[in-house]
Short mmCIF file of C-alpha atoms in Angstrom, two decimals:
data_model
loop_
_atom_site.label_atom_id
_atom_site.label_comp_id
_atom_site.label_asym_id
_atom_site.label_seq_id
_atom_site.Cartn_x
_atom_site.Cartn_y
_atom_site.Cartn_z
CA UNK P 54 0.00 0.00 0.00
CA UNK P 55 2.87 2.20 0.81
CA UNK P 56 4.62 1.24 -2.20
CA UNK P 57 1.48 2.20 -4.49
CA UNK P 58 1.05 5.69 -2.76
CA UNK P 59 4.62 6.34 -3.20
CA UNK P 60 4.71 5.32 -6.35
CA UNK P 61 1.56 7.48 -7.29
CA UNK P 62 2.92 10.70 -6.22
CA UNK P 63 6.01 9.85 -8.18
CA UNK P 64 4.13 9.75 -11.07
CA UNK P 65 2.30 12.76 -10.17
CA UNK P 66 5.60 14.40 -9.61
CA UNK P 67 6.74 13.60 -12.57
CA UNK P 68 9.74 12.14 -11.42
CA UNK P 69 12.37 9.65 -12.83
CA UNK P 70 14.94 7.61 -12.06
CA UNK P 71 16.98 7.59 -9.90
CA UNK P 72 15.12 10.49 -7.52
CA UNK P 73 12.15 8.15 -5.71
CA UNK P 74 9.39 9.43 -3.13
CA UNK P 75 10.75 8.58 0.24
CA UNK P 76 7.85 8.77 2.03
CA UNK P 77 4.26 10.60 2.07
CA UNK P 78 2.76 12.24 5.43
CA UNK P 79 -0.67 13.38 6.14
CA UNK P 80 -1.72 15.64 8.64
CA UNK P 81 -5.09 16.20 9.52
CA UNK P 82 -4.49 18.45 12.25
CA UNK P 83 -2.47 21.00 9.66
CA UNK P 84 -4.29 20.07 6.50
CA UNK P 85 -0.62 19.61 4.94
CA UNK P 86 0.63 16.49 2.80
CA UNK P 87 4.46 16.58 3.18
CA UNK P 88 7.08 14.52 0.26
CA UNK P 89 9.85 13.46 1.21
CA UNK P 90 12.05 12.81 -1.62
CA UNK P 91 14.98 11.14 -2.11
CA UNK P 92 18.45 10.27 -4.34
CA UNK P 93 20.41 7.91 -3.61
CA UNK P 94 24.26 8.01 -2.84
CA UNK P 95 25.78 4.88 -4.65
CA UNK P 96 24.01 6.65 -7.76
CA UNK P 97 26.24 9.61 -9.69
CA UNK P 98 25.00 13.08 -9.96
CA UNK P 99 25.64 15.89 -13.27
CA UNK P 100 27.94 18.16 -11.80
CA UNK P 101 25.77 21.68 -12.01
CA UNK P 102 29.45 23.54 -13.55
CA UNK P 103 30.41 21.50 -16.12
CA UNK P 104 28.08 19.24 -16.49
CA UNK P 105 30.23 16.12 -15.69
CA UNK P 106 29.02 12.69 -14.07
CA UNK P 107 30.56 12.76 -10.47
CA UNK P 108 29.98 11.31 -7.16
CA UNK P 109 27.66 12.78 -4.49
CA UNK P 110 30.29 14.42 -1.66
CA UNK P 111 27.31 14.84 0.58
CA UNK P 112 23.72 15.99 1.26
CA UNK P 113 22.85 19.17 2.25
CA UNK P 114 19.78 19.93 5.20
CA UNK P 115 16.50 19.33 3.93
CA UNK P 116 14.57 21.81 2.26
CA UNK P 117 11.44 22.43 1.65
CA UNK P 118 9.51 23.52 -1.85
CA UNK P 119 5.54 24.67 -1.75
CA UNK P 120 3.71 22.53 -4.44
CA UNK P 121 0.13 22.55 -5.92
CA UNK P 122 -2.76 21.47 -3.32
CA UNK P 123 -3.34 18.22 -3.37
CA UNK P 124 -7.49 18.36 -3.01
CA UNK P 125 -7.99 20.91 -0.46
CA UNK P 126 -4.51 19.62 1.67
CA UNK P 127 -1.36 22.59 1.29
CA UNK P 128 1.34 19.90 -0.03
CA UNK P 129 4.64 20.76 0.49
CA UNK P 130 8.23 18.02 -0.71
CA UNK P 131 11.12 18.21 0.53
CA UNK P 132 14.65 16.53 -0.28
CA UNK P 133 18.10 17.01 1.54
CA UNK P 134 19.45 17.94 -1.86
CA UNK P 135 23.05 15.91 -2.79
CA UNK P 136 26.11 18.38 -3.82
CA UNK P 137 28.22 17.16 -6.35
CA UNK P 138 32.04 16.10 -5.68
CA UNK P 139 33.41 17.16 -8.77
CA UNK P 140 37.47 16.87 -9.97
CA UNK P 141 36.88 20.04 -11.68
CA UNK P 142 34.24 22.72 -10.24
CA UNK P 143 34.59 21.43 -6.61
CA UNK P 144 31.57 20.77 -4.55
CA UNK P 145 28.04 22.23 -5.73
CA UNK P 146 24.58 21.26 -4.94
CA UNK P 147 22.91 19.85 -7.88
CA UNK P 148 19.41 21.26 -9.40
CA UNK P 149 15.98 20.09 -8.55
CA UNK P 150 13.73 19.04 -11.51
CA UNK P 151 10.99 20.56 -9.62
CA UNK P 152 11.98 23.84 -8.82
CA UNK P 153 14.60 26.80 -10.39
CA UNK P 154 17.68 27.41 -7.70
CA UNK P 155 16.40 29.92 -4.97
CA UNK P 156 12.90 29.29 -4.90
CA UNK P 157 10.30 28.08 -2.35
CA UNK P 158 8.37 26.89 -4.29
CA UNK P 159 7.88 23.68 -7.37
CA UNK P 160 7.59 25.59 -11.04
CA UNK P 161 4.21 23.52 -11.32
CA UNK P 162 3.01 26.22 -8.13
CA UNK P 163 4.52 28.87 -9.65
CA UNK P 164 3.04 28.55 -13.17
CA UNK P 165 -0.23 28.40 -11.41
CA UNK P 166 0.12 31.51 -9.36
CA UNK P 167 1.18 33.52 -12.43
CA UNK P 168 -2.23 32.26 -13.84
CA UNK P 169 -3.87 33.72 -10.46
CA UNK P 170 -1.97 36.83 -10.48
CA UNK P 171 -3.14 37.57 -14.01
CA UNK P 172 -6.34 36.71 -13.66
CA UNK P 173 -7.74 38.69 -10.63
CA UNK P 174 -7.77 42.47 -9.65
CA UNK P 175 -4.73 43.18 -7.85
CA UNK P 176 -1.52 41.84 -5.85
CA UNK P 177 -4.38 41.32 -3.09
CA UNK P 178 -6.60 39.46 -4.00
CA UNK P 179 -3.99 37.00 -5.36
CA UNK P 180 -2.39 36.84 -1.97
CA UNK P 181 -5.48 36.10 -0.32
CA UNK P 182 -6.46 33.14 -3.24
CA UNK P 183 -3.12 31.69 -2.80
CA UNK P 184 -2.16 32.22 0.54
CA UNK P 185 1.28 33.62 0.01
CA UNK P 186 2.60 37.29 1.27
CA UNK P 187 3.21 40.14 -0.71
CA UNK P 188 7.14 39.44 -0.86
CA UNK P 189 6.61 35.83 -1.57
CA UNK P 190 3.95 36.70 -4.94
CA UNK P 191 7.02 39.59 -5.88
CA UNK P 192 9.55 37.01 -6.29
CA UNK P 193 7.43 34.38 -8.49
CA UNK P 194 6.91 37.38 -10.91
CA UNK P 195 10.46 38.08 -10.97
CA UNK P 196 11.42 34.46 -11.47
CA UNK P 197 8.52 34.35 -14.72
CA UNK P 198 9.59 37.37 -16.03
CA UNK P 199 13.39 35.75 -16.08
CA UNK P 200 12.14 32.62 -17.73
CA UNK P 201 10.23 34.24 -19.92
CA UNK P 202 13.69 36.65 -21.17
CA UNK P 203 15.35 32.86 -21.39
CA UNK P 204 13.05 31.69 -24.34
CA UNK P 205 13.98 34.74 -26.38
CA UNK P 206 16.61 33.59 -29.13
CA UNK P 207 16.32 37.29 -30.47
CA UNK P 208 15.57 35.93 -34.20
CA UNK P 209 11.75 36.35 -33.84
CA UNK P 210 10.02 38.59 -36.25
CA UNK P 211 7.78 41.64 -34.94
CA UNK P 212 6.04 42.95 -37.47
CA UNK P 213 3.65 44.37 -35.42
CA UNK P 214 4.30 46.49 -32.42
CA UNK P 215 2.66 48.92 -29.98
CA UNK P 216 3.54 51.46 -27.73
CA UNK P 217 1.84 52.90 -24.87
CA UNK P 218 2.04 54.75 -21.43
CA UNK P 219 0.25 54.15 -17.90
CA UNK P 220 0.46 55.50 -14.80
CA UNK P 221 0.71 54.21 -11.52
CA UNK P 222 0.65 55.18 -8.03
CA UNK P 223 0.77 59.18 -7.23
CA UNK P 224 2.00 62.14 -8.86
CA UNK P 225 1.48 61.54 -12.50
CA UNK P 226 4.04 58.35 -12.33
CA UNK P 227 4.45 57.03 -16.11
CA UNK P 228 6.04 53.88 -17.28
CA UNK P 229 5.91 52.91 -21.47
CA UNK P 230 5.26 49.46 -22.75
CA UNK P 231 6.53 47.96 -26.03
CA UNK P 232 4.15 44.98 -27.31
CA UNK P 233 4.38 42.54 -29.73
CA UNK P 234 1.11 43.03 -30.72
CA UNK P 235 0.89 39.53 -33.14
CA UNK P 236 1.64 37.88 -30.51
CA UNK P 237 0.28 40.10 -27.29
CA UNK P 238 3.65 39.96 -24.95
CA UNK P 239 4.80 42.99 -23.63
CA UNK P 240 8.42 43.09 -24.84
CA UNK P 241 10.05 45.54 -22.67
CA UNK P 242 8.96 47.98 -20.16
CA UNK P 243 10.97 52.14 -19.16
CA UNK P 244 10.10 54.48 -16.45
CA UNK P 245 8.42 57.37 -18.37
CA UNK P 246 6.95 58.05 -21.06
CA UNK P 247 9.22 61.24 -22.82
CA UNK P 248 10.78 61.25 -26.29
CA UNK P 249 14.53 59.22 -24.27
CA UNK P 250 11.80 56.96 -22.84
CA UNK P 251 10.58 55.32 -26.34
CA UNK P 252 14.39 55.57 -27.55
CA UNK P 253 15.60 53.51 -25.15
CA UNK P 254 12.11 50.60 -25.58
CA UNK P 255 13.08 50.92 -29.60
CA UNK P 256 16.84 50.00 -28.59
CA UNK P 257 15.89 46.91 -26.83
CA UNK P 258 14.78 45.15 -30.49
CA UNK P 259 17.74 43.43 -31.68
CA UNK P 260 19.37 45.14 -35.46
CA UNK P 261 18.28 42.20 -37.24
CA UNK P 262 14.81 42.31 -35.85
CA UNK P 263 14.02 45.85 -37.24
CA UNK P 264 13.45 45.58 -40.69
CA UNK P 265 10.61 43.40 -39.96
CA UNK P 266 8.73 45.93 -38.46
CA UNK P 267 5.24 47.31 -40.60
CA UNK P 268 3.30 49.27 -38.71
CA UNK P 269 3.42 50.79 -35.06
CA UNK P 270 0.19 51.19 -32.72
CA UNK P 271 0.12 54.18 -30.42
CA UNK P 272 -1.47 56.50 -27.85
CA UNK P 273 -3.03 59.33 -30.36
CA UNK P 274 -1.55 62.03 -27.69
CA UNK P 275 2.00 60.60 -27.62
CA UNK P 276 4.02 63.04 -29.78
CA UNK P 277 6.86 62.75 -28.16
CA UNK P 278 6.71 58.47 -28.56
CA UNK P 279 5.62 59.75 -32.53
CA UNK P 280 9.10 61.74 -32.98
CA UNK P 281 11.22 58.94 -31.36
CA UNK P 282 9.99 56.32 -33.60
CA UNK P 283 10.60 58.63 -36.63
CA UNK P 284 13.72 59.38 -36.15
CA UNK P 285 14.69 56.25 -34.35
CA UNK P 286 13.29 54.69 -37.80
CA UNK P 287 14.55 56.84 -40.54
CA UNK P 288 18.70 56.95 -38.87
CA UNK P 289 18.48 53.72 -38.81
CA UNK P 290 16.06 52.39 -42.26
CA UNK P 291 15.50 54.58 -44.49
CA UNK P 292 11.67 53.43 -45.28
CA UNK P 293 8.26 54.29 -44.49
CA UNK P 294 6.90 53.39 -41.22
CA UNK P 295 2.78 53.57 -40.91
CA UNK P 296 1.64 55.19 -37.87
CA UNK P 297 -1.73 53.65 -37.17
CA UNK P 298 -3.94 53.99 -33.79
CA UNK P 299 -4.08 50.91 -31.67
CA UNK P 300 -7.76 50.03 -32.56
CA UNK P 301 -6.71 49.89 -36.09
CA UNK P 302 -4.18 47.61 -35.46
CA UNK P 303 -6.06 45.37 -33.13
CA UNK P 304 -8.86 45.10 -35.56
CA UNK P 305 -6.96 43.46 -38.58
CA UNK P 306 -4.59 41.10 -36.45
CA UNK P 307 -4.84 38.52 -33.54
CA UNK P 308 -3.45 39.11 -30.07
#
């Protein structure tokens, strides 16, 4: 019986050989389910420098990683995570699959917070839904935003792309947005929203990238955003770039 539970949260883990589910606690009391998981030391580990196969030099104290609920119990795993004896790179403590260095919590809970966060009304509300503090939701955003930066190779084509200011807390604080509107991702976010402002959100698209670029949605007010994109275009490709409003834009192409 054991044996089957352990090997169903395995499965529901995701895991493979050689890292097994140790064992599986339920408490009623704290409406917790705790994993233990395990790797074992006669098996080698990929150093996390090089990338070597070395032995395990130790285990360091267990930690613990928030994962999704499992029905209405908080489920949390933890592992005393094995550091690497390697020739080369020393001793280092070798990656989860389950979680990105640094974080409290598995990748599957933080892919489903990001979900929450974007889908209710404020920083609040998703605190409240997910039980986490304000700190704890700051650093899952951080950690998506870094992931999300990874999966850019820089050769995509934006044809489309839009441009547009918002304010936020108190005395007329401005940041600009550049979108990839074919694809609706924000692509870059300044502090401001003057004429250096949209220089410096054009400069982030890499050379090779520019060309692509058809049309530009904006703010009808944003003159200053208007100048920067002309001259930012016309130093740099000397061709016609349509300035179009953002409902135009939006009305011929699918973000």
């Amino acid at each position: 019986m054991v044996q089957d539970l352990n090997g169903h949260y395995k499965l529901l883990l995701g895991l493979s050989e050689p890292w097994k589910i140790e064992t599986v606690d339920l408490s009623i009391d704290s409406s917790e389910v705790t994993i233990t998981v395990a790797y074992p030391k006669s098996v080698t580990v990929v150093c996390p420098g090089c990338g070597m196969a070395t032995s395990i030099y130790d285990y360091r104290k267990n930690r613990s990683w928030r994962h999704l609920d499992t029905m209405q119990f908080k489920t949390i795993i933890t592992c005393a995570t094995p550091r690497s004896n390697c020739d080369t790179c020393g001793i280092k403590t070798i990656s989860v699959p389950w979680a990105n260095k640094g974080s409290g919590f598995t990748l599957l809970f933080e892919y489903f917070a990001i979900s929450v966060i974007t889908h209710t009304s404020s920083i609040t509300a998703a605190t409240k839904l997910l039980n986490l503090n304000w700190h704890q939701i700051q650093s899952i955003m951080a950690r998506a935003v870094v992931r999300g930066l990874e999966k850019r190779d820089g050769t995509d084509t934006i044809e489309y792309i839009g441009i547009d200011e918002k304010s936020f807390l108190k005395k007329h604080t401005y940041i600009s947005n550049l979108y990839d509107l074919d694809k609706g991702r924000i692509l870059d976010v300044v502090e401001g929203r003057k004429k250096e402002h949209a220089q410096a959100l054009l400069n982030t698209i890499e050379p090779d990238v520019r060309g692509w670029v058809k049309a530009v949605a904006k703010v009808s007010k944003a003159w200053a955003i208007k100048e920067a994109f002309g001259q930012f275009w016309t130093y740099l490709y000397p061709k016609s770039i349509e300035f179009k409003p953002i409902y135009a834009i939006l009305n011929t192409i699918n973000v």
